[in-house]
Amino acid sequence: DQQVKQNSPSLSVQEGRISILNCDYTNSMFDYFLWYKKYPAEGPTFLISISSIKDKNEDGRFTVFLNKSAKHLSLHIVPSQPGDSAVYFCAASDNNDMRFGAGTRLTVKP
Amino acid sequence: DTGVSQDPRHKITKRGQNVTFRCDPISEHNRLYWYRQTLGQGPEFLTYFQNEAQLEKSRLLSDRFSAERPKGSFSTLEIQRTEQGDSAMYLCASSFRQGASGANVLTFGAGSRLTVL
């Protein structure tokens, strides 16, 4: 059962522009949502999280928005930099396990 | 502390053989997770431990799979009678969790890639 979905396998943006990565979930019991970034030959690394009781969390160039009624969250990166090129995974947790989406490969072109 | 370590990084085996992966988590972390990742997919949850207790197992974890964390420190994941469908990246992650407040942020290792011929 795919409880976390990322429907866009890839995204390409120009350096300096905004990157928007999207994620949908089905389980309303999730209490935290997280974004991880993964470079080749490395494990995923934590980027930013948001509690289910909030609708926005910002950390530098990264902002995550949560729409609980739509069961949708998005990660905004602005301005995008070539070093942001990686696979981004959306994850949702309920204090026990954590479920991941299939990932979106972001390419930021110079 | 060097983060989460996994060994071996790569394993090639023949179908029917047994393989074992080891994970050394961050020392202060009380939770340890195993995930499997195949090409084009995100990490799929297999199991997790809180200290030495195995608290949850996914139905993906067939009876050929067994995980242990004997002293609440390192963990092993053994796959018996490997099949070609077991070929994947096996990721270990750890976290510190006390109570239910705050995000449960996992720190991942680089993974152990298994190829079953």
Short mmCIF file of N, CA and C in Angstrom, two decimals, chain B residues 4-117:
data_model
loop_
_atom_site.label_atom_id
_atom_site.label_comp_id
_atom_site.label_asym_id
_atom_site.label_seq_id
_atom_site.Cartn_x
_atom_site.Cartn_y
_atom_site.Cartn_z
N VAL B 4 26.06 6.57 10.76
CA VAL B 4 25.59 5.19 10.66
C VAL B 4 26.47 4.44 9.66
N SER B 5 27.03 3.33 10.10
CA SER B 5 27.92 2.54 9.23
C SER B 5 27.25 1.24 8.83
N GLN B 6 27.42 0.87 7.58
CA GLN B 6 26.86 -0.38 7.09
C GLN B 6 27.96 -1.19 6.40
N ASP B 7 27.89 -2.49 6.60
CA ASP B 7 28.90 -3.38 6.04
C ASP B 7 28.27 -4.72 5.63
N PRO B 8 28.61 -5.27 4.46
CA PRO B 8 29.46 -4.67 3.43
C PRO B 8 28.70 -3.64 2.61
N ARG B 9 29.40 -2.86 1.83
CA ARG B 9 28.73 -1.90 0.97
C ARG B 9 28.14 -2.59 -0.27
N HIS B 10 28.79 -3.64 -0.70
CA HIS B 10 28.31 -4.38 -1.87
C HIS B 10 28.44 -5.88 -1.59
N LYS B 11 27.44 -6.63 -2.02
CA LYS B 11 27.50 -8.08 -1.87
C LYS B 11 26.89 -8.71 -3.10
N ILE B 12 27.66 -9.58 -3.75
CA ILE B 12 27.14 -10.35 -4.87
C ILE B 12 27.10 -11.80 -4.44
N THR B 13 25.96 -12.44 -4.62
CA THR B 13 25.82 -13.81 -4.17
C THR B 13 25.00 -14.61 -5.18
N LYS B 14 25.09 -15.89 -5.06
CA LYS B 14 24.29 -16.75 -5.94
C LYS B 14 22.97 -17.08 -5.26
N ARG B 15 21.97 -17.27 -6.08
CA ARG B 15 20.66 -17.63 -5.56
C ARG B 15 20.76 -18.85 -4.65
N GLY B 16 20.05 -18.77 -3.51
CA GLY B 16 20.06 -19.88 -2.57
C GLY B 16 21.05 -19.73 -1.43
N GLN B 17 21.99 -18.78 -1.58
CA GLN B 17 22.97 -18.56 -0.51
C GLN B 17 22.37 -17.64 0.55
N ASN B 18 22.99 -17.68 1.73
CA ASN B 18 22.59 -16.78 2.81
C ASN B 18 23.51 -15.57 2.84
N VAL B 19 22.98 -14.42 3.19
CA VAL B 19 23.80 -13.22 3.33
C VAL B 19 23.43 -12.53 4.64
N THR B 20 24.39 -11.81 5.18
CA THR B 20 24.16 -11.05 6.41
C THR B 20 24.74 -9.66 6.25
N PHE B 21 23.95 -8.67 6.64
CA PHE B 21 24.39 -7.28 6.64
C PHE B 21 24.47 -6.79 8.07
N ARG B 22 25.43 -5.89 8.29
CA ARG B 22 25.60 -5.34 9.62
C ARG B 22 25.39 -3.84 9.59
N CYS B 23 24.80 -3.31 10.65
CA CYS B 23 24.60 -1.87 10.77
C CYS B 23 25.08 -1.43 12.15
N ASP B 24 25.91 -0.41 12.17
CA ASP B 24 26.32 0.23 13.43
C ASP B 24 25.69 1.61 13.48
N PRO B 25 24.72 1.83 14.36
CA PRO B 25 24.03 3.12 14.40
C PRO B 25 24.85 4.16 15.14
N ILE B 26 24.33 5.37 15.17
CA ILE B 26 24.91 6.42 16.01
C ILE B 26 24.74 5.98 17.46
N SER B 27 25.80 6.09 18.24
CA SER B 27 25.84 5.44 19.56
C SER B 27 24.74 5.92 20.51
N GLU B 28 24.36 7.18 20.43
CA GLU B 28 23.34 7.68 21.37
C GLU B 28 21.92 7.34 20.93
N HIS B 29 21.77 6.78 19.74
CA HIS B 29 20.43 6.52 19.22
C HIS B 29 19.86 5.22 19.76
N ASN B 30 18.57 5.27 20.16
CA ASN B 30 17.95 4.08 20.71
C ASN B 30 17.11 3.33 19.68
N ARG B 31 16.82 3.97 18.56
CA ARG B 31 16.02 3.28 17.54
C ARG B 31 16.89 2.96 16.33
N LEU B 32 16.60 1.80 15.74
CA LEU B 32 17.32 1.37 14.55
C LEU B 32 16.33 0.79 13.56
N TYR B 33 16.44 1.22 12.32
CA TYR B 33 15.49 0.85 11.27
C TYR B 33 16.22 0.15 10.12
N TRP B 34 15.52 -0.76 9.48
CA TRP B 34 15.97 -1.36 8.22
C TRP B 34 14.95 -1.04 7.14
N TYR B 35 15.48 -0.61 6.00
CA TYR B 35 14.67 -0.33 4.82
C TYR B 35 15.28 -1.05 3.62
N ARG B 36 14.45 -1.28 2.63
CA ARG B 36 14.93 -1.82 1.36
C ARG B 36 14.55 -0.83 0.26
N GLN B 37 15.48 -0.61 -0.65
CA GLN B 37 15.19 0.30 -1.76
C GLN B 37 15.56 -0.34 -3.08
N THR B 38 14.60 -0.38 -3.99
CA THR B 38 14.86 -0.88 -5.33
C THR B 38 14.86 0.29 -6.30
N LEU B 39 15.34 0.03 -7.50
CA LEU B 39 15.53 1.11 -8.48
C LEU B 39 14.24 1.85 -8.76
N GLY B 40 14.28 3.16 -8.65
CA GLY B 40 13.12 3.97 -8.98
C GLY B 40 12.08 4.06 -7.88
N GLN B 41 12.38 3.45 -6.75
CA GLN B 41 11.44 3.47 -5.63
C GLN B 41 12.06 4.15 -4.42
N GLY B 42 11.22 4.55 -3.50
CA GLY B 42 11.71 5.07 -2.25
C GLY B 42 12.02 3.95 -1.28
N PRO B 43 12.66 4.26 -0.17
CA PRO B 43 12.92 3.24 0.84
C PRO B 43 11.61 2.60 1.34
N GLU B 44 11.60 1.27 1.41
CA GLU B 44 10.43 0.54 1.92
C GLU B 44 10.77 0.02 3.31
N PHE B 45 9.91 0.30 4.26
CA PHE B 45 10.13 -0.09 5.64
C PHE B 45 10.13 -1.61 5.79
N LEU B 46 11.13 -2.12 6.51
CA LEU B 46 11.19 -3.56 6.80
C LEU B 46 10.90 -3.83 8.28
N THR B 47 11.67 -3.17 9.16
CA THR B 47 11.52 -3.42 10.58
C THR B 47 12.22 -2.34 11.37
N TYR B 48 11.87 -2.23 12.66
CA TYR B 48 12.65 -1.34 13.51
C TYR B 48 12.75 -1.87 14.93
N PHE B 49 13.79 -1.42 15.60
CA PHE B 49 14.08 -1.79 16.99
C PHE B 49 14.09 -0.55 17.85
N GLN B 50 13.59 -0.70 19.05
CA GLN B 50 13.83 0.30 20.08
C GLN B 50 14.68 -0.42 21.12
N ASN B 51 15.90 0.06 21.26
CA ASN B 51 16.90 -0.68 22.04
C ASN B 51 17.02 -2.08 21.44
N GLU B 52 16.87 -3.13 22.25
CA GLU B 52 17.03 -4.47 21.66
C GLU B 52 15.70 -5.11 21.24
N ALA B 53 14.60 -4.41 21.49
CA ALA B 53 13.28 -4.97 21.18
C ALA B 53 12.87 -4.65 19.74
N GLN B 54 12.49 -5.67 19.01
CA GLN B 54 11.98 -5.49 17.65
C GLN B 54 10.50 -5.17 17.75
N LEU B 55 10.13 -3.92 17.46
CA LEU B 55 8.77 -3.46 17.75
C LEU B 55 7.81 -3.60 16.58
N GLU B 56 8.32 -3.60 15.37
CA GLU B 56 7.41 -3.69 14.23
C GLU B 56 8.12 -4.35 13.06
N LYS B 57 7.38 -5.16 12.35
CA LYS B 57 7.91 -5.82 11.15
C LYS B 57 6.91 -5.64 10.01
N SER B 58 7.42 -5.30 8.85
CA SER B 58 6.58 -5.17 7.67
C SER B 58 6.26 -6.56 7.13
N ARG B 59 5.14 -6.64 6.41
CA ARG B 59 4.83 -7.93 5.76
C ARG B 59 5.80 -8.21 4.61
N LEU B 60 6.59 -7.21 4.24
CA LEU B 60 7.65 -7.44 3.24
C LEU B 60 8.72 -8.37 3.80
N LEU B 61 8.81 -8.42 5.13
CA LEU B 61 9.84 -9.21 5.78
C LEU B 61 9.36 -10.66 5.88
N SER B 62 9.67 -11.43 4.82
CA SER B 62 9.23 -12.83 4.80
C SER B 62 10.02 -13.64 5.83
N ASP B 63 9.64 -14.91 5.97
CA ASP B 63 10.32 -15.74 6.97
C ASP B 63 11.76 -16.05 6.60
N ARG B 64 12.18 -15.67 5.40
CA ARG B 64 13.60 -15.84 5.03
C ARG B 64 14.46 -14.70 5.60
N PHE B 65 13.81 -13.66 6.06
CA PHE B 65 14.51 -12.49 6.59
C PHE B 65 14.47 -12.53 8.12
N SER B 66 15.59 -12.22 8.74
CA SER B 66 15.59 -12.07 10.19
C SER B 66 16.54 -10.95 10.58
N ALA B 67 16.10 -10.15 11.52
CA ALA B 67 16.91 -9.04 12.00
C ALA B 67 17.07 -9.17 13.50
N GLU B 68 18.26 -8.78 13.96
CA GLU B 68 18.54 -8.83 15.39
C GLU B 68 19.27 -7.57 15.82
N ARG B 69 19.10 -7.25 17.07
CA ARG B 69 19.87 -6.17 17.68
C ARG B 69 20.15 -6.60 19.12
N PRO B 70 21.07 -7.54 19.27
CA PRO B 70 21.21 -8.29 20.53
C PRO B 70 21.47 -7.44 21.77
N LYS B 71 22.24 -6.41 21.69
CA LYS B 71 22.54 -5.64 22.89
C LYS B 71 22.10 -4.21 22.76
N GLY B 72 21.19 -3.98 21.83
CA GLY B 72 20.70 -2.63 21.64
C GLY B 72 21.70 -1.70 21.00
N SER B 73 22.75 -2.28 20.39
CA SER B 73 23.72 -1.42 19.71
C SER B 73 23.69 -1.72 18.22
N PHE B 74 24.62 -2.54 17.70
CA PHE B 74 24.60 -2.84 16.28
C PHE B 74 23.46 -3.81 15.96
N SER B 75 23.16 -3.91 14.67
CA SER B 75 22.09 -4.82 14.23
C SER B 75 22.58 -5.62 13.03
N THR B 76 22.02 -6.80 12.85
CA THR B 76 22.28 -7.59 11.66
C THR B 76 20.96 -7.92 10.97
N LEU B 77 21.02 -7.96 9.65
CA LEU B 77 19.89 -8.38 8.83
C LEU B 77 20.37 -9.56 8.01
N GLU B 78 19.75 -10.72 8.23
CA GLU B 78 20.13 -11.92 7.50
C GLU B 78 19.04 -12.30 6.52
N ILE B 79 19.44 -12.66 5.32
CA ILE B 79 18.51 -13.17 4.32
C ILE B 79 18.95 -14.59 4.00
N GLN B 80 18.06 -15.54 4.23
CA GLN B 80 18.37 -16.94 3.94
C GLN B 80 17.81 -17.32 2.58
N ARG B 81 18.49 -18.24 1.93
CA ARG B 81 18.03 -18.79 0.64
C ARG B 81 17.66 -17.64 -0.31
N THR B 82 18.62 -16.79 -0.59
CA THR B 82 18.35 -15.59 -1.37
C THR B 82 17.72 -15.91 -2.72
N GLU B 83 16.89 -14.99 -3.16
CA GLU B 83 16.22 -15.08 -4.47
C GLU B 83 16.61 -13.83 -5.27
N GLN B 84 16.44 -13.91 -6.58
CA GLN B 84 16.82 -12.77 -7.41
C GLN B 84 16.01 -11.52 -7.04
N GLY B 85 14.79 -11.71 -6.60
CA GLY B 85 13.96 -10.58 -6.19
C GLY B 85 14.44 -9.89 -4.94
N ASP B 86 15.41 -10.48 -4.24
CA ASP B 86 15.99 -9.83 -3.05
C ASP B 86 17.02 -8.78 -3.43
N SER B 87 17.41 -8.75 -4.68
CA SER B 87 18.41 -7.76 -5.13
C SER B 87 17.87 -6.36 -4.89
N ALA B 88 18.60 -5.58 -4.12
CA ALA B 88 18.15 -4.26 -3.71
C ALA B 88 19.25 -3.59 -2.90
N MET B 89 19.00 -2.34 -2.53
CA MET B 89 19.84 -1.64 -1.57
C MET B 89 19.17 -1.78 -0.22
N TYR B 90 19.92 -2.24 0.77
CA TYR B 90 19.39 -2.37 2.12
C TYR B 90 19.95 -1.23 2.96
N LEU B 91 19.04 -0.39 3.42
CA LEU B 91 19.42 0.81 4.15
C LEU B 91 19.14 0.64 5.64
N CYS B 92 20.07 1.08 6.43
CA CYS B 92 19.88 1.12 7.88
C CYS B 92 19.80 2.58 8.30
N ALA B 93 18.99 2.86 9.28
CA ALA B 93 18.88 4.22 9.81
C ALA B 93 18.71 4.15 11.32
N SER B 94 19.09 5.21 12.00
CA SER B 94 18.89 5.25 13.45
C SER B 94 18.35 6.61 13.86
N SER B 95 17.75 6.64 15.04
CA SER B 95 17.23 7.89 15.58
C SER B 95 17.18 7.79 17.10
N PHE B 96 17.06 8.96 17.74
CA PHE B 96 16.82 8.97 19.17
C PHE B 96 15.38 9.40 19.39
N ARG B 97 14.67 8.58 20.10
CA ARG B 97 13.25 8.84 20.30
C ARG B 97 12.90 8.63 21.76
N GLN B 98 12.39 9.68 22.40
CA GLN B 98 11.93 9.56 23.77
C GLN B 98 10.56 10.20 23.84
N GLY B 99 9.54 9.41 24.10
CA GLY B 99 8.20 9.93 24.06
C GLY B 99 7.74 10.09 22.62
N ALA B 100 6.72 10.90 22.43
CA ALA B 100 6.13 11.02 21.10
C ALA B 100 6.19 12.45 20.58
N SER B 101 7.04 13.28 21.18
CA SER B 101 7.06 14.67 20.73
C SER B 101 8.18 14.89 19.73
N GLY B 102 7.94 15.79 18.79
CA GLY B 102 8.95 16.15 17.81
C GLY B 102 9.02 15.16 16.67
N ALA B 103 9.66 15.59 15.61
CA ALA B 103 9.81 14.73 14.43
C ALA B 103 10.84 13.63 14.72
N ASN B 104 10.53 12.44 14.27
CA ASN B 104 11.46 11.31 14.41
C ASN B 104 12.41 11.33 13.21
N VAL B 105 13.52 12.06 13.35
CA VAL B 105 14.43 12.25 12.22
C VAL B 105 15.39 11.07 12.14
N LEU B 106 15.36 10.38 11.03
CA LEU B 106 16.24 9.23 10.83
C LEU B 106 17.55 9.68 10.18
N THR B 107 18.65 9.11 10.66
CA THR B 107 19.96 9.28 10.03
C THR B 107 20.29 7.98 9.34
N PHE B 108 20.50 8.05 8.04
CA PHE B 108 20.73 6.84 7.24
C PHE B 108 22.21 6.56 7.04
N GLY B 109 22.49 5.27 6.91
CA GLY B 109 23.78 4.85 6.41
C GLY B 109 23.79 4.89 4.89
N ALA B 110 24.94 4.57 4.32
CA ALA B 110 25.08 4.62 2.85
C ALA B 110 24.46 3.41 2.17
N GLY B 111 24.12 2.39 2.93
CA GLY B 111 23.43 1.23 2.38
C GLY B 111 24.35 0.08 2.03
N SER B 112 23.75 -1.10 1.94
CA SER B 112 24.45 -2.31 1.47
C SER B 112 23.71 -2.79 0.23
N ARG B 113 24.43 -2.81 -0.89
CA ARG B 113 23.78 -3.22 -2.14
C ARG B 113 23.95 -4.72 -2.34
N LEU B 114 22.82 -5.41 -2.50
CA LEU B 114 22.82 -6.86 -2.71
C LEU B 114 22.45 -7.17 -4.15
N THR B 115 23.27 -7.99 -4.78
CA THR B 115 22.97 -8.51 -6.11
C THR B 115 22.92 -10.03 -6.02
N VAL B 116 21.78 -10.59 -6.38
CA VAL B 116 21.60 -12.05 -6.35
C VAL B 116 21.58 -12.55 -7.79
N LEU B 117 22.56 -13.39 -8.11
CA LEU B 117 22.68 -13.89 -9.49
C LEU B 117 21.85 -15.16 -9.70
#
